[in-house]
Coordinates of N, CA and C in Angstrom, one line a residue:
M2 N 60.0 160.7 125.3 CA 59.1 160.8 126.4 C 57.9 161.7 126.1
Q3 N 56.7 161.3 126.5 CA 55.5 162.2 126.4 C 55.1 162.4 127.8
V4 N 54.7 163.7 128.1 CA 54.2 164.1 129.4 C 52.8 164.6 129.3
G5 N 51.9 163.9 129.9 CA 50.5 164.4 129.9 C 49.7 163.6 128.8
H6 N 48.4 163.5 129.0 CA 47.5 162.9 128.0 C 48.0 161.5 127.5
C7 N 48.3 160.7 128.5 CA 48.9 159.4 128.2 C 47.9 158.4 127.6
G8 N 46.6 158.8 127.6 CA 45.7 158.0 126.9 C 45.8 158.1 125.3
V9 N 46.5 159.1 124.9 CA 46.7 159.3 123.4 C 48.3 159.1 123.2
E10 N 48.6 158.1 122.5 CA 50.0 157.8 122.2 C 50.5 158.7 121.1
C11 N 51.0 159.9 121.4 CA 51.4 160.8 120.4 C 52.7 160.4 119.7
L12 N 53.5 159.5 120.4 CA 54.7 159.1 119.8 C 54.7 157.7 119.2
R13 N 53.4 157.2 119.0 CA 53.3 155.8 118.6 C 53.9 155.6 117.2
A14 N 53.9 156.5 116.3 CA 54.5 156.4 114.9 C 55.9 156.7 114.9
N15 N 56.5 157.1 116.0 CA 57.9 157.4 116.1 C 58.7 156.2 116.1
R16 N 59.9 156.2 115.5 CA 60.8 155.0 115.3 C 61.8 154.9 116.5
M17 N 61.8 155.8 117.4 CA 62.7 155.7 118.5 C 62.5 154.4 119.3
P18 N 63.6 153.7 119.7 CA 63.4 152.4 120.4 C 62.7 152.4 121.7
H19 N 62.8 153.5 122.5 CA 62.3 153.5 123.8 C 61.3 154.8 123.9
R20 N 60.0 154.4 124.2 CA 59.0 155.5 124.3 C 58.2 155.2 125.6
F21 N 57.9 156.3 126.3 CA 57.1 156.1 127.6 C 56.4 157.5 127.8
C22 N 55.4 157.4 128.8 CA 54.6 158.6 129.1 C 54.6 158.8 130.6
G23 N 54.6 160.1 131.0 CA 54.5 160.4 132.4 C 53.4 161.4 132.7
G24 N 52.9 161.4 133.9 CA 51.9 162.5 134.3 C 51.3 162.0 135.5
L25 N 50.1 162.7 135.8 CA 49.3 162.4 137.0 C 48.1 161.7 136.7
E26 N 47.7 161.3 135.5 CA 46.5 160.6 135.2 C 46.5 159.3 135.9
E27 N 45.2 158.8 136.2 CA 45.1 157.5 136.8 C 44.2 156.6 136.0
G28 N 44.1 155.3 136.4 CA 43.2 154.4 135.7 C 43.8 154.0 134.3
E29 N 42.9 154.0 133.3 CA 43.3 153.5 132.0 C 44.3 154.5 131.3
Y30 N 44.3 155.8 131.8 CA 45.1 156.8 131.1 C 46.5 157.0 131.9
Q31 N 46.7 156.2 132.9 CA 47.9 156.3 133.6 C 49.2 155.9 132.8
G32 N 50.2 156.8 132.9 CA 51.4 156.5 132.2 C 52.4 155.6 132.9
E33 N 53.5 155.3 132.3 CA 54.5 154.5 132.9 C 55.2 155.1 134.1
V34 N 55.3 156.5 134.0 CA 56.0 157.3 135.0 C 55.0 158.2 135.7
R35 N 54.8 158.2 137.0 CA 53.9 159.1 137.7 C 54.8 160.2 138.1
C36 N 54.5 161.5 137.6 CA 55.3 162.6 138.0 C 54.6 163.9 137.7
L37 N 55.2 165.0 138.3 CA 54.7 166.3 138.1 C 55.5 166.9 136.9
P38 N 54.8 167.5 135.9 CA 55.5 168.1 134.8 C 56.6 169.1 135.1
E39 N 56.3 169.8 136.3 CA 57.3 170.8 136.7 C 58.5 170.3 137.4
Q40 N 58.5 168.9 137.8 CA 59.6 168.3 138.5 C 59.7 166.9 137.9
L41 N 60.3 166.7 136.7 CA 60.4 165.4 136.1 C 61.5 164.6 136.8
P42 N 61.2 163.3 137.1 CA 62.2 162.5 137.7 C 63.1 161.9 136.6
I43 N 63.7 162.7 135.9 CA 64.5 162.3 134.7 C 65.8 163.0 134.9
A44 N 67.0 162.3 134.6 CA 68.3 162.9 134.7 C 68.5 164.0 133.6
G45 N 69.3 164.9 134.0 CA 69.5 166.0 133.0 C 70.2 165.6 131.8
Q46 N 69.8 166.1 130.7 CA 70.4 165.9 129.3 C 70.4 164.3 129.0
S47 N 69.2 163.8 129.2 CA 69.1 162.3 129.0 C 68.1 161.9 128.0
L48 N 67.3 162.9 127.5 CA 66.2 162.6 126.5 C 66.5 163.1 125.1
D49 N 66.2 162.4 124.1 CA 66.4 162.9 122.7 C 65.1 163.6 122.2
L50 N 64.0 163.3 122.9 CA 62.7 163.8 122.4 C 61.7 163.9 123.5
L51 N 61.0 165.0 123.6 CA 60.0 165.3 124.7 C 58.8 165.9 124.1
A52 N 57.6 165.3 124.3 CA 56.4 165.7 123.7 C 55.5 166.3 124.8
L53 N 54.9 167.5 124.6 CA 54.0 168.1 125.6 C 52.7 168.4 125.0
P54 N 51.8 167.4 124.8 CA 50.5 167.7 124.2 C 49.5 168.3 125.1
H55 N 49.2 169.6 124.8 CA 48.2 170.3 125.6 C 48.4 170.2 127.1
L56 N 49.6 170.6 127.5 CA 50.1 170.5 128.9 C 50.3 171.9 129.5
L57 N 50.9 172.7 128.7 CA 51.3 174.1 129.3 C 50.1 174.9 129.7
E58 N 49.0 174.8 129.0 CA 47.8 175.7 129.3 C 47.1 175.2 130.6
F59 N 47.5 174.0 131.0 CA 46.8 173.4 132.3 C 47.8 173.3 133.4
S60 N 48.9 174.0 133.3 CA 49.9 174.0 134.3 C 49.9 175.3 135.0
A61 N 50.0 175.4 136.3 CA 50.1 176.6 137.1 C 51.4 177.3 136.8
Q62 N 52.4 176.5 136.3 CA 53.8 177.1 136.1 C 54.3 176.6 134.7
P63 N 53.7 177.1 133.6 CA 54.1 176.7 132.3 C 55.5 176.9 132.0
H64 N 56.0 178.1 132.5 CA 57.5 178.4 132.2 C 58.4 177.4 132.9
Q65 N 58.0 177.0 134.1 CA 58.8 175.9 134.7 C 58.8 174.6 134.0
V66 N 57.6 174.3 133.4 CA 57.6 173.0 132.6 C 58.6 173.1 131.5
L67 N 58.7 174.3 130.8 CA 59.7 174.4 129.8 C 61.1 174.4 130.2
R68 N 61.3 174.9 131.4 CA 62.7 174.9 132.0 C 63.1 173.4 132.2
E69 N 62.1 172.6 132.8 CA 62.4 171.2 133.0 C 62.6 170.5 131.6
A70 N 61.9 170.9 130.6 CA 62.2 170.3 129.3 C 63.6 170.6 128.8
E71 N 64.0 171.9 129.0 CA 65.4 172.2 128.6 C 66.4 171.4 129.4
R72 N 66.1 171.2 130.7 CA 67.0 170.5 131.6 C 67.2 169.0 131.1
V73 N 66.1 168.3 130.8 CA 66.2 166.8 130.5 C 66.6 166.5 129.1
L74 N 66.5 167.5 128.2 CA 66.8 167.2 126.8 C 68.3 167.3 126.6
R75 N 68.8 166.4 125.8 CA 70.2 166.5 125.3 C 70.4 167.6 124.4
P76 N 71.6 168.1 124.2 CA 71.9 169.1 123.1 C 71.3 168.5 121.7
E77 N 70.7 169.4 121.0 CA 70.0 169.0 119.8 C 68.7 168.1 120.0
G78 N 68.4 168.0 121.3 CA 67.1 167.3 121.6 C 65.8 168.0 121.0
R79 N 64.8 167.2 120.8 CA 63.6 167.7 120.1 C 62.5 167.9 121.1
L80 N 61.8 169.1 121.0 CA 60.6 169.4 121.8 C 59.5 169.6 121.0
L81 N 58.4 168.8 121.2 CA 57.1 169.0 120.4 C 56.0 169.4 121.4
I82 N 55.3 170.5 121.0 CA 54.4 171.1 121.8 C 53.0 171.3 121.0
A83 N 51.9 170.9 121.6 CA 50.6 171.2 121.1 C 49.9 172.1 122.1
G84 N 49.3 173.2 121.7 CA 48.6 174.1 122.5 C 47.4 174.7 121.9
F85 N 46.5 175.2 122.7 CA 45.3 175.9 122.2 C 45.6 177.4 121.9
N86 N 45.1 177.8 120.7 CA 45.4 179.1 120.2 C 44.4 180.1 120.8
P87 N 44.7 181.1 121.6 CA 43.7 182.1 122.1 C 43.1 183.0 121.0
L88 N 43.9 183.1 119.8 CA 43.4 183.9 118.7 C 42.7 183.1 117.7
S89 N 41.6 182.4 118.1 CA 40.9 181.5 117.2 C 39.5 181.4 117.7
L90 N 38.7 180.6 117.0 CA 37.3 180.4 117.5 C 37.3 179.6 118.7
W91 N 38.3 178.8 118.9 CA 38.4 178.0 120.2 C 38.7 179.0 121.3
G92 N 39.6 180.0 121.1 CA 39.9 181.0 122.0 C 38.8 181.9 122.4
L93 N 38.0 182.2 121.4 CA 36.8 183.0 121.5 C 35.8 182.3 122.5
R94 N 35.6 181.0 122.3 CA 34.7 180.3 123.1 C 35.2 180.2 124.6
R95 N 36.5 180.1 124.7 CA 37.1 180.0 126.0 C 36.9 181.4 126.7
T96 N 37.0 182.5 126.0 CA 36.8 183.8 126.5 C 35.3 183.9 127.0
L97 N 34.4 183.4 126.2 CA 33.0 183.5 126.5 C 32.6 182.6 127.7
N98 N 33.5 181.6 128.0 CA 33.2 180.6 129.0 C 34.3 180.7 130.0
R99 N 34.6 181.9 130.4 CA 35.8 182.2 131.3 C 35.9 181.4 132.6
H100 N 34.7 181.2 133.1 CA 34.6 180.4 134.4 C 34.3 179.0 134.3
A101 N 34.4 178.4 133.1 CA 34.1 177.1 132.8 C 35.1 176.2 133.6
T102 N 34.6 175.0 134.0 CA 35.5 174.1 134.8 C 35.8 172.8 134.0
D103 N 35.2 172.7 132.8 CA 35.4 171.5 132.0 C 36.6 171.7 131.0
W104 N 37.0 170.6 130.5 CA 38.2 170.6 129.6 C 37.7 170.9 128.2
P105 N 38.4 171.7 127.4 CA 39.6 172.4 127.6 C 39.5 173.8 128.2
W106 N 38.2 174.3 128.4 CA 38.0 175.7 128.7 C 38.5 176.2 130.0
R107 N 38.8 175.2 130.9 CA 39.4 175.7 132.2 C 40.9 176.1 132.0
G108 N 41.5 175.8 130.9 CA 42.9 176.1 130.7 C 43.2 177.5 130.4
H109 N 44.4 177.9 130.6 CA 44.8 179.3 130.2 C 45.6 179.2 128.9
F110 N 44.9 179.5 127.8 CA 45.5 179.4 126.5 C 46.7 180.4 126.4
I111 N 47.8 180.0 125.9 CA 48.9 180.8 125.8 C 49.2 181.3 124.4
H112 N 49.4 182.6 124.3 CA 49.7 183.2 122.9 C 50.9 182.6 122.3
L113 N 50.8 182.3 121.0 CA 52.0 181.7 120.3 C 53.2 182.6 120.4
T114 N 53.0 184.0 120.3 CA 54.2 184.8 120.4 C 54.9 184.7 121.7
R115 N 54.1 184.6 122.8 CA 54.7 184.5 124.1 C 55.5 183.2 124.3
L116 N 54.9 182.1 123.8 CA 55.5 180.8 123.8 C 56.8 180.8 123.1
K117 N 56.8 181.4 121.9 CA 58.1 181.5 121.1 C 59.1 182.3 121.9
D118 N 58.7 183.3 122.6 CA 59.7 184.1 123.4 C 60.3 183.2 124.5
W119 N 59.4 182.5 125.2 CA 59.9 181.6 126.3 C 60.9 180.6 125.7
L120 N 60.6 180.0 124.6 CA 61.5 179.0 124.0 C 62.8 179.6 123.6
A121 N 62.8 180.8 123.0 CA 64.0 181.5 122.6 C 64.9 181.8 123.9
L122 N 64.3 182.2 125.0 CA 65.0 182.5 126.2 C 65.7 181.3 126.8
L123 N 65.1 180.1 126.6 CA 65.6 178.9 127.1 C 66.7 178.2 126.1
G124 N 66.9 178.9 125.0 CA 67.9 178.4 124.0 C 67.4 177.4 123.0
F125 N 66.0 177.5 122.8 CA 65.4 176.6 121.7 C 65.3 177.3 120.4
D126 N 65.5 176.6 119.4 CA 65.3 177.2 118.0 C 64.0 176.5 117.5
L127 N 63.1 177.4 117.0 CA 61.8 176.8 116.4 C 62.1 176.4 115.0
V128 N 62.0 175.2 114.7 CA 62.3 174.6 113.3 C 61.1 174.2 112.6
G129 N 59.9 174.2 113.2 CA 58.8 173.7 112.4 C 57.5 174.0 113.2
G130 N 56.4 174.0 112.5 CA 55.1 174.2 113.2 C 53.9 174.3 112.2
R131 N 52.8 174.2 112.7 CA 51.6 174.2 111.9 C 50.4 174.5 112.8
M132 N 49.3 174.9 112.1 CA 48.0 175.2 112.8 C 47.0 174.1 112.4
A133 N 46.1 173.9 113.2 CA 45.0 172.9 112.9 C 43.7 173.3 113.7
C134 N 42.7 172.5 113.4 CA 41.4 172.7 114.1 C 40.8 174.1 113.8
Y135 N 40.6 174.5 112.5 CA 40.1 175.7 112.1 C 38.6 175.8 112.3
A136 N 37.9 174.7 112.3 CA 36.5 174.7 112.5 C 36.1 175.1 113.9
P137 N 34.9 175.5 114.2 CA 34.5 175.9 115.5 C 34.5 174.6 116.4
P138 N 34.7 174.8 117.7 CA 34.7 173.7 118.7 C 33.4 173.2 119.0
L139 N 32.9 172.3 118.1 CA 31.6 171.7 118.2 C 31.7 170.2 118.6
A140 N 30.7 169.8 119.3 CA 30.8 168.4 119.8 C 30.0 167.4 118.9
R141 N 28.9 168.0 118.3 CA 28.0 167.1 117.4 C 28.6 166.8 116.1
A142 N 28.6 165.6 115.7 CA 29.2 165.2 114.5 C 28.7 165.9 113.3
A143 N 27.3 166.1 113.2 CA 26.7 166.7 112.1 C 27.2 168.1 111.9
W144 N 27.4 168.9 112.9 CA 27.9 170.3 112.8 C 29.4 170.2 112.5
I145 N 30.2 169.2 113.0 CA 31.6 169.2 112.6 C 31.7 168.9 111.1
E146 N 30.9 168.0 110.6 CA 30.9 167.8 109.1 C 30.5 169.0 108.3
R147 N 29.5 169.8 108.8 CA 29.1 171.0 108.1 C 30.2 172.0 108.0
F148 N 31.0 172.1 109.0 CA 32.2 173.1 108.9 C 33.5 172.5 108.5
A149 N 33.5 171.3 108.0 CA 34.7 170.6 107.6 C 35.5 171.3 106.6
F150 N 34.8 172.1 105.8 CA 35.5 172.8 104.6 C 36.5 173.8 105.3
L151 N 36.2 174.3 106.5 CA 37.2 175.2 107.1 C 38.6 174.6 107.3
E152 N 38.6 173.4 107.6 CA 39.9 172.7 107.8 C 40.8 172.8 106.6
A153 N 40.2 172.6 105.4 CA 40.9 172.7 104.2 C 41.3 174.1 103.8
A154 N 40.4 175.1 104.1 CA 40.6 176.4 103.7 C 41.4 177.2 104.7
G155 N 41.5 176.7 105.9 CA 42.2 177.5 107.0 C 43.6 177.9 106.7
D156 N 44.4 176.9 106.3 CA 45.8 177.3 106.0 C 46.0 178.4 105.0
R157 N 45.1 178.4 104.0 CA 45.2 179.4 102.9 C 44.6 180.7 103.3
W158 N 43.5 180.8 104.0 CA 42.8 182.0 104.2 C 42.8 182.5 105.6
W159 N 43.2 181.7 106.5 CA 43.3 182.1 107.9 C 44.4 181.4 108.6
A160 N 45.7 181.7 108.2 CA 46.8 180.9 108.5 C 47.0 180.8 110.0
L161 N 46.8 181.9 110.7 CA 47.1 181.9 112.2 C 45.9 181.7 113.0
G162 N 44.7 181.3 112.4 CA 43.5 181.2 113.1 C 43.1 179.8 113.6
G163 N 44.0 178.8 113.5 CA 43.7 177.5 113.9 C 43.5 177.4 115.4
G164 N 42.6 176.6 115.9 CA 42.3 176.4 117.3 C 43.5 175.8 118.0
V165 N 44.4 175.0 117.3 CA 45.5 174.3 117.9 C 46.8 174.7 117.1
Y166 N 47.8 175.0 117.9 CA 49.1 175.1 117.2 C 50.1 173.9 117.6
L167 N 50.9 173.5 116.7 CA 51.8 172.4 116.9 C 53.2 173.0 116.6
L168 N 54.1 172.9 117.6 CA 55.4 173.4 117.4 C 56.5 172.3 117.5
H169 N 57.6 172.5 116.8 CA 58.8 171.6 116.9 C 60.0 172.5 117.1
A170 N 60.6 172.4 118.3 CA 61.7 173.1 118.6 C 62.9 172.3 118.9
V171 N 64.1 172.8 118.8 CA 65.4 172.0 119.1 C 66.2 172.8 120.1
K172 N 66.7 172.0 121.1 CA 67.5 172.6 122.1 C 69.0 172.8 121.5
R173 N 69.4 174.0 121.5 CA 70.7 174.4 121.0 C 71.7 174.7 122.1
V174 N 72.9 174.2 122.0 CA 74.0 174.5 123.0 C 75.1 175.1 122.2
H175 N 75.5 176.3 122.6 CA 76.5 177.1 121.9 C 77.8 176.3 121.7
G176 N 78.2 176.3 120.4 CA 79.5 175.6 120.1 C 79.3 174.1 119.9
M177 N 78.1 173.6 119.9 CA 77.9 172.2 119.8 C 76.9 171.9 118.7
R178 N 77.2 171.0 117.9 CA 76.3 170.5 116.8 C 76.5 169.0 116.6
L179 N 75.4 168.3 116.9 CA 75.5 166.8 116.9 C 75.0 166.2 115.6
I180 N 75.6 165.0 115.2 CA 75.1 164.3 114.0 C 73.8 163.7 114.3
A181 N 72.8 163.9 113.4 CA 71.4 163.4 113.6 C 71.5 161.9 113.6
P182 N 70.7 161.2 114.5 CA 70.7 159.8 114.5 C 69.9 159.2 113.4
K183 N 70.0 157.9 113.2 CA 69.4 157.3 112.1 C 67.9 157.4 112.1
W184 N 67.3 157.5 113.3 CA 65.8 157.4 113.4 C 65.2 158.8 113.2
E185 N 66.0 159.8 112.9 CA 65.4 161.2 112.8 C 64.7 161.3 111.4
G186 N 63.5 161.7 111.5 CA 62.8 161.9 110.3 C 61.8 163.1 110.4
Q187 N 60.6 162.9 110.0 CA 59.6 163.9 110.1 C 59.2 164.1 111.6
W188 N 59.4 165.3 112.0 CA 59.2 165.6 113.5 C 58.0 166.3 113.8
L189 N 57.2 166.8 112.8 CA 56.0 167.6 113.2 C 55.1 166.6 113.8
P190 N 54.2 167.0 114.8 CA 53.3 166.1 115.4 C 52.4 165.4 114.3
R191 N 52.0 164.1 114.6 CA 51.2 163.4 113.7 C 49.8 163.8 113.8
P192 N 49.0 163.4 112.8 CA 47.6 163.8 112.8 C 46.8 163.3 114.0
N193 N 47.3 162.2 114.7 CA 46.5 161.8 115.8 C 46.6 162.8 117.0
W194 N 47.6 163.7 117.0 CA 47.5 164.8 118.0 C 46.3 165.6 117.8
V195 N 45.9 165.9 116.5 CA 44.8 166.8 116.3 C 43.5 166.1 116.5
S196 N 43.4 164.8 116.0 CA 42.2 164.0 116.2 C 41.9 163.8 117.6
S197 N 43.0 163.7 118.5 CA 42.8 163.4 119.9 C 42.1 164.6 120.5
T198 N 42.4 165.9 120.0 CA 41.8 167.0 120.6 C 40.3 167.0 120.3
R199 N 39.9 166.7 119.1 CA 38.5 166.6 118.8 C 37.8 165.5 119.7
N200 N 38.5 164.3 119.8 CA 37.9 163.3 120.5 C 37.7 163.6 122.0
S201 N 38.7 164.4 122.6 CA 38.5 164.8 123.9 C 37.4 165.8 124.1
L202 N 37.2 166.7 123.1 CA 36.1 167.7 123.1 C 34.8 166.9 123.2
N203 N 34.7 165.9 122.3 CA 33.4 165.1 122.3 C 33.2 164.4 123.6
K204 N 34.3 163.9 124.3 CA 34.1 163.2 125.5 C 33.7 164.2 126.6
H205 N 34.3 165.4 126.7 CA 34.0 166.3 127.7 C 32.8 167.2 127.4
G206 N 32.3 167.1 126.2 CA 31.1 168.0 125.8 C 31.6 169.3 125.4

């Protein structure tokens, strides 16, 4: 299941047989399930995978969203999170536009260390992650191309400075270890998670 940003199919490349999206978007971006991220209409321990693309920073109760994630995921269930990094050029622009009302600057960017602490308290193990979007948050294609070299150099020279972080966590239950299903493979978010962030920036200016 994906919650939020249903216009971008983050799980499209996943081989799981049943995929759907939930959220409050309307029109062409409306998902199959209309729901609040803080109160998912999903039975407990019923999901194998939950994706939260750029959701926590726009929720008034991000920790409650994570508690819901822990509730609906099965033991050894996978949680994928994309978030904006406040310690980046994107975070700097958000600080300079503190009163902005457009996306994504109206969001409350969450520090990676804080998010890791929340996940640990809820019994999640962080098993993978990466940074992306090292270039400045620019809307014009010409400027994006000019700073494209930063995307290649970012991982090497500024490892924690990406504008977006992508996390892969697993729900652990004490004394329980399940055999991985046949469809389990590469669980880090696909490149379309990152490209969708740039596309949304272009759309919203």
